[in-house]
Amino acid sequence: MNASTGRSGRPELPRITEHPRLTDRMEAARALDVRALAALLSDPDPRTTAGLAAAADETMRAEVGDAVRFRGLLEFSNVCRADCLYCGIRRSNGTVHRYTLSRDDVLAAARHCAEAGYGSLTLQAGERRDAAFIDYVCRVLESMKTETRGPDLPDGLGITLSVGEQSPDTYRRFFEAGAHRYLLRIETSSPELFARIHPPGQRYADRRAALHAVRDAGFQVGTGVMIGLPGQTVEDLAADIRFFAIEGVDMIGMGPYLPHASTPMGSGQHLGEGERAQLLDRTLRMIALTRLVLRDVNIAATTALQTLDVLGRERALQGGANVVMPVVTPVSVRSGYQLYDGKACLDEDRTMCAGCISGRVAWTGRPVEANRWGDAPHFERRNRE
Ligand code: 5AD
């Protein structure tokens, strides 16, 4: 603990000399006052973004340390039964060439992650619930654990899984097969907005129940939202942060909503320069406020943020985020995993990604935590309590 740590074990807020009034408002935000959170999100003063980022950075260093954690991101299949109105790999998008990587390809990517020192891998795919898919995922998880063991990683890679809504039994099987973290975004904590961006068969209550089942299966739980959805208000976003806190999640991944031309929501929609700048600013404030409120969780600087702005991920790392996910998907299939238009790094192979991302993190002045699973301290704390 450092000198600025208060009696409660929580760090005191840093002083922000350029913008003193922010301190009180951040206290209210931390107490989960939705109005205070919403006001900070919409404050027209551009200094607010920098002030929140500085405070979030301080909180991050005190609660989870200043090291950046890497997880290789392997998008192993784009076959999907869901039909989310915003997503480029939705079932109804017939223009997508569908792929599922072989077990050998998945294991090769996992070995690459281990060799690159990433310590953890995120396995992501479209949603499928058939027995063949579930068995395949279990087998791959089991082989991956054993095949990535080595002197630097005695327990093999840490594995995060992200394959959508599944039954409680399936989540238990995935956990037993060796995954220990699971990402399932709520997309928005507003049931009304959720209903507007999904087809009638995909329900908010089911998504929320699935999140609870993930937790009950023993996983460290990650969730998140999209920022800038049509009709989304700053009050909705403030309520999203409150949702993360109430659910007691361990990890957060959130990024801007970016239109995809072959989707019902994205067709004909184009973000102008001003809109992109505003979206970047709002996303950075969401990340900073989430760090200020949730404190000891892991927060990712996402690929969507990098797509929005070339320095988007770096700015997130300077304002509360502590996880980056270099894509390790083979270049040959990358173009098939475009959830939104303009996705960054489509033609870079994983060796190029490793070099690029290390350079980018070095530029932020943050150390990298190599060969560690990099779990969020929040998980251990909630288990103790
Ligand atoms: N823009 C931004 N993020 C998107 N996702 C899906 N489609 C888009 C889009 N058009 C996000 C969703 C999903 C995650 C895998 O990708 O939040 O949970």
CSV table of N, CA, C and O in Angstrom, one decimal, residues 266-330:
chain,number,residue,atom,x,y,z
A,266,GLY,N,-26.7,-0.9,-39.2
A,266,GLY,CA,-25.5,-0.2,-39.7
A,266,GLY,C,-25.6,0.3,-41.2
A,266,GLY,O,-24.9,1.1,-41.6
A,267,SER,N,-26.6,-0.3,-41.9
A,267,SER,CA,-26.7,0.0,-43.3
A,267,SER,C,-27.0,1.5,-43.5
A,267,SER,O,-27.9,2.1,-42.9
A,268,GLY,N,-26.2,2.2,-44.3
A,268,GLY,CA,-26.4,3.6,-44.6
A,268,GLY,C,-25.9,4.5,-43.5
A,268,GLY,O,-26.0,5.7,-43.6
A,269,GLN,N,-25.4,3.9,-42.4
A,269,GLN,CA,-24.9,4.8,-41.3
A,269,GLN,C,-23.4,5.0,-41.4
A,269,GLN,O,-22.7,4.1,-41.6
A,270,HIS,N,-23.0,6.3,-41.3
A,270,HIS,CA,-21.6,6.6,-41.4
A,270,HIS,C,-21.3,7.6,-40.4
A,270,HIS,O,-22.0,8.6,-40.2
A,271,LEU,N,-20.2,7.3,-39.7
A,271,LEU,CA,-19.8,8.3,-38.6
A,271,LEU,C,-18.9,9.4,-39.2
A,271,LEU,O,-17.9,9.1,-39.8
A,272,GLY,N,-19.3,10.6,-39.0
A,272,GLY,CA,-18.5,11.8,-39.4
A,272,GLY,C,-17.3,12.0,-38.5
A,272,GLY,O,-17.3,11.4,-37.4
A,273,GLU,N,-16.4,12.9,-38.8
A,273,GLU,CA,-15.3,13.1,-38.0
A,273,GLU,C,-15.6,13.6,-36.6
A,273,GLU,O,-15.1,13.1,-35.6
A,274,GLY,N,-16.6,14.5,-36.5
A,274,GLY,CA,-17.0,15.1,-35.2
A,274,GLY,C,-17.6,14.0,-34.4
A,274,GLY,O,-17.4,13.9,-33.2
A,275,GLU,N,-18.4,13.1,-35.0
A,275,GLU,CA,-19.1,12.0,-34.2
A,275,GLU,C,-18.0,11.1,-33.7
A,275,GLU,O,-18.1,10.6,-32.6
A,276,ARG,N,-17.0,10.8,-34.5
A,276,ARG,CA,-16.0,9.9,-34.1
A,276,ARG,C,-15.2,10.5,-32.9
A,276,ARG,O,-14.9,9.8,-31.9
A,277,ALA,N,-14.9,11.7,-32.9
A,277,ALA,CA,-14.2,12.4,-31.8
A,277,ALA,C,-15.0,12.3,-30.6
A,277,ALA,O,-14.5,12.0,-29.5
A,278,GLN,N,-16.3,12.6,-30.7
A,278,GLN,CA,-17.2,12.5,-29.5
A,278,GLN,C,-17.3,11.1,-28.9
A,278,GLN,O,-17.3,10.9,-27.7
A,279,LEU,N,-17.4,10.2,-29.9
A,279,LEU,CA,-17.5,8.8,-29.4
A,279,LEU,C,-16.2,8.3,-28.7
A,279,LEU,O,-16.3,7.6,-27.7
A,280,LEU,N,-15.1,8.7,-29.2
A,280,LEU,CA,-13.8,8.4,-28.6
A,280,LEU,C,-13.8,9.0,-27.2
A,280,LEU,O,-13.4,8.3,-26.2
A,281,ASP,N,-14.2,10.3,-27.1
A,281,ASP,CA,-14.1,11.0,-25.8
A,281,ASP,C,-15.1,10.3,-24.8
A,281,ASP,O,-14.7,10.0,-23.6
A,282,ARG,N,-16.3,9.9,-25.3
A,282,ARG,CA,-17.2,9.2,-24.4
A,282,ARG,C,-16.7,7.9,-23.9
A,282,ARG,O,-16.9,7.5,-22.8
A,283,THR,N,-16.1,7.1,-24.8
A,283,THR,CA,-15.6,5.8,-24.5
A,283,THR,C,-14.5,5.9,-23.4
A,283,THR,O,-14.4,5.2,-22.5
A,284,LEU,N,-13.6,6.9,-23.6
A,284,LEU,CA,-12.5,7.1,-22.7
A,284,LEU,C,-13.0,7.5,-21.3
A,284,LEU,O,-12.6,7.0,-20.3
A,285,ARG,N,-14.1,8.3,-21.3
A,285,ARG,CA,-14.7,8.7,-20.0
A,285,ARG,C,-15.3,7.5,-19.3
A,285,ARG,O,-15.3,7.3,-18.1
A,286,MET,N,-16.0,6.6,-20.1
A,286,MET,CA,-16.6,5.4,-19.6
A,286,MET,C,-15.5,4.5,-19.0
A,286,MET,O,-15.7,4.0,-17.9
A,287,ILE,N,-14.4,4.4,-19.6
A,287,ILE,CA,-13.3,3.5,-19.1
A,287,ILE,C,-12.8,4.1,-17.8
A,287,ILE,O,-12.7,3.4,-16.8
A,288,ALA,N,-12.6,5.4,-17.8
A,288,ALA,CA,-12.0,6.0,-16.6
A,288,ALA,C,-13.0,5.9,-15.4
A,288,ALA,O,-12.6,5.5,-14.3
A,289,LEU,N,-14.3,6.2,-15.7
A,289,LEU,CA,-15.3,6.1,-14.6
A,289,LEU,C,-15.5,4.7,-14.1
A,289,LEU,O,-15.6,4.5,-12.9
A,290,THR,N,-15.4,3.8,-15.0
A,290,THR,CA,-15.5,2.4,-14.6
A,290,THR,C,-14.4,2.0,-13.7
A,290,THR,O,-14.6,1.3,-12.7
A,291,ARG,N,-13.2,2.4,-14.0
A,291,ARG,CA,-12.0,2.2,-13.1
A,291,ARG,C,-12.3,2.8,-11.8
A,291,ARG,O,-12.0,2.2,-10.7
A,292,LEU,N,-12.7,4.1,-11.8
A,292,LEU,CA,-12.9,4.8,-10.5
A,292,LEU,C,-14.0,4.1,-9.6
A,292,LEU,O,-13.8,4.1,-8.4
A,293,VAL,N,-15.0,3.5,-10.2
A,293,VAL,CA,-16.0,2.9,-9.5
A,293,VAL,C,-15.7,1.5,-9.1
A,293,VAL,O,-15.9,1.0,-7.9
A,294,LEU,N,-15.2,0.7,-10.0
A,294,LEU,CA,-15.0,-0.7,-9.8
A,294,LEU,C,-13.6,-1.1,-9.2
A,294,LEU,O,-13.4,-2.1,-8.7
A,295,ARG,N,-12.6,-0.2,-9.4
A,295,ARG,CA,-11.3,-0.2,-8.8
A,295,ARG,C,-10.4,-1.4,-9.2
A,295,ARG,O,-9.4,-1.3,-9.9
A,296,ASP,N,-10.7,-2.6,-8.7
A,296,ASP,CA,-9.7,-3.7,-8.7
A,296,ASP,C,-10.0,-4.8,-9.8
A,296,ASP,O,-9.6,-5.9,-9.7
A,297,VAL,N,-10.8,-4.3,-10.8
A,297,VAL,CA,-11.1,-5.3,-11.9
A,297,VAL,C,-10.1,-5.1,-13.1
A,297,VAL,O,-9.2,-4.2,-13.0
A,298,ASN,N,-10.1,-6.0,-14.1
A,298,ASN,CA,-9.4,-5.8,-15.3
A,298,ASN,C,-10.2,-5.1,-16.3
A,298,ASN,O,-11.4,-5.4,-16.5
A,299,ILE,N,-9.7,-4.1,-17.0
A,299,ILE,CA,-10.4,-3.4,-18.0
A,299,ILE,C,-9.6,-3.4,-19.3
A,299,ILE,O,-8.4,-3.0,-19.3
A,300,ALA,N,-10.2,-3.8,-20.4
A,300,ALA,CA,-9.5,-4.0,-21.7
A,300,ALA,C,-9.6,-2.7,-22.5
A,300,ALA,O,-10.6,-2.0,-22.5
A,301,ALA,N,-8.5,-2.4,-23.2
A,301,ALA,CA,-8.5,-1.4,-24.2
A,301,ALA,C,-8.8,-2.2,-25.5
A,301,ALA,O,-8.0,-3.0,-26.0
A,302,THR,N,-10.0,-2.0,-26.1
A,302,THR,CA,-10.5,-3.0,-27.1
A,302,THR,C,-10.0,-2.6,-28.5
A,302,THR,O,-9.7,-1.4,-28.8
A,303,THR,N,-10.1,-3.6,-29.4
A,303,THR,CA,-9.8,-3.4,-30.8
A,303,THR,C,-10.8,-2.4,-31.4
A,303,THR,O,-10.3,-1.6,-32.3
A,304,ALA,N,-12.0,-2.3,-31.0
A,304,ALA,CA,-13.0,-1.4,-31.6
A,304,ALA,C,-12.5,0.1,-31.3
A,304,ALA,O,-12.7,0.9,-32.1
A,305,LEU,N,-11.9,0.3,-30.2
A,305,LEU,CA,-11.4,1.6,-29.8
A,305,LEU,C,-10.2,2.0,-30.7
A,305,LEU,O,-10.1,3.1,-31.1
A,306,GLN,N,-9.4,1.0,-31.0
A,306,GLN,CA,-8.3,1.2,-31.9
A,306,GLN,C,-8.8,1.5,-33.3
A,306,GLN,O,-8.2,2.3,-34.1
A,307,THR,N,-9.9,0.9,-33.7
A,307,THR,CA,-10.5,1.1,-35.0
A,307,THR,C,-11.0,2.5,-35.1
A,307,THR,O,-11.0,3.2,-36.1
A,308,LEU,N,-11.6,3.0,-34.0
A,308,LEU,CA,-12.1,4.4,-34.0
A,308,LEU,C,-11.0,5.4,-34.1
A,308,LEU,O,-11.2,6.5,-34.7
A,309,ASP,N,-9.9,5.2,-33.5
A,309,ASP,CA,-8.8,6.1,-33.4
A,309,ASP,C,-7.5,5.4,-33.4
A,309,ASP,O,-7.4,4.5,-32.5
A,310,VAL,N,-6.5,5.8,-34.2
A,310,VAL,CA,-5.2,5.0,-34.2
A,310,VAL,C,-4.6,4.9,-32.8
A,310,VAL,O,-3.9,4.0,-32.5
A,311,LEU,N,-4.8,6.0,-32.0
A,311,LEU,CA,-4.2,5.9,-30.7
A,311,LEU,C,-5.2,5.6,-29.6
A,311,LEU,O,-5.0,5.9,-28.4
A,312,GLY,N,-6.4,5.1,-30.0
A,312,GLY,CA,-7.5,4.8,-29.1
A,312,GLY,C,-7.1,3.9,-27.9
A,312,GLY,O,-7.3,4.2,-26.7
A,313,ARG,N,-6.4,2.8,-28.3
A,313,ARG,CA,-6.0,1.9,-27.2
A,313,ARG,C,-5.0,2.5,-26.2
A,313,ARG,O,-5.1,2.3,-25.0
A,314,GLU,N,-4.1,3.2,-26.8
A,314,GLU,CA,-3.0,3.8,-25.9
A,314,GLU,C,-3.7,4.8,-25.0
A,314,GLU,O,-3.4,4.9,-23.8
A,315,ARG,N,-4.7,5.6,-25.5
A,315,ARG,CA,-5.3,6.5,-24.6
A,315,ARG,C,-6.1,5.8,-23.5
A,315,ARG,O,-6.2,6.3,-22.4
A,316,ALA,N,-6.7,4.7,-23.8
A,316,ALA,CA,-7.4,3.9,-22.8
A,316,ALA,C,-6.4,3.4,-21.8
A,316,ALA,O,-6.7,3.5,-20.6
A,317,LEU,N,-5.2,3.0,-22.2
A,317,LEU,CA,-4.2,2.5,-21.3
A,317,LEU,C,-3.7,3.6,-20.4
A,317,LEU,O,-3.2,3.4,-19.3
A,318,GLN,N,-3.9,4.8,-20.8
A,318,GLN,CA,-3.4,6.0,-20.0
A,318,GLN,C,-4.5,6.5,-19.1
A,318,GLN,O,-4.3,7.4,-18.3
A,319,GLY,N,-5.7,5.8,-19.2
A,319,GLY,CA,-6.8,6.3,-18.4
A,319,GLY,C,-7.7,5.2,-17.8
A,319,GLY,O,-8.9,5.3,-17.7
A,320,GLY,N,-7.0,4.2,-17.2
A,320,GLY,CA,-7.7,3.2,-16.5
A,320,GLY,C,-7.7,1.8,-17.0
A,320,GLY,O,-7.9,0.8,-16.2
A,321,ALA,N,-7.4,1.6,-18.3
A,321,ALA,CA,-7.4,0.2,-18.8
A,321,ALA,C,-6.1,-0.4,-18.5
A,321,ALA,O,-5.0,0.2,-18.4
A,322,ASN,N,-6.1,-1.8,-18.3
A,322,ASN,CA,-4.8,-2.5,-18.0
A,322,ASN,C,-4.7,-3.8,-18.8
A,322,ASN,O,-3.8,-4.6,-18.5
A,323,VAL,N,-5.6,-4.0,-19.8
A,323,VAL,CA,-5.5,-5.3,-20.6
A,323,VAL,C,-5.5,-4.9,-22.1
A,323,VAL,O,-6.3,-4.1,-22.5
A,324,VAL,N,-4.6,-5.5,-22.9
A,324,VAL,CA,-4.7,-5.4,-24.3
A,324,VAL,C,-4.8,-6.8,-24.9
A,324,VAL,O,-4.2,-7.8,-24.3
A,325,MET,N,-5.5,-6.9,-26.0
A,325,MET,CA,-5.7,-8.2,-26.6
A,325,MET,C,-5.2,-8.3,-28.0
A,325,MET,O,-6.0,-8.1,-29.0
A,326,PRO,N,-3.9,-8.5,-28.2
A,326,PRO,CA,-3.4,-8.6,-29.6
A,326,PRO,C,-4.1,-9.8,-30.3
A,326,PRO,O,-4.2,-10.9,-29.8
A,327,VAL,N,-4.6,-9.5,-31.6
A,327,VAL,CA,-5.3,-10.6,-32.3
A,327,VAL,C,-4.2,-11.6,-32.8
A,327,VAL,O,-3.2,-11.2,-33.4
A,328,VAL,N,-4.5,-12.9,-32.6
A,328,VAL,CA,-3.7,-13.9,-33.1
A,328,VAL,C,-4.4,-14.8,-34.1
A,328,VAL,O,-3.9,-15.9,-34.5
A,329,THR,N,-5.5,-14.4,-34.5
A,329,THR,CA,-6.3,-15.1,-35.6
A,329,THR,C,-5.4,-15.2,-36.9
A,329,THR,O,-4.9,-14.1,-37.2
A,330,PRO,N,-5.4,-16.4,-37.5
A,330,PRO,CA,-4.6,-16.4,-38.8
A,330,PRO,C,-5.1,-15.4,-39.8
A,330,PRO,O,-6.3,-15.2,-39.9
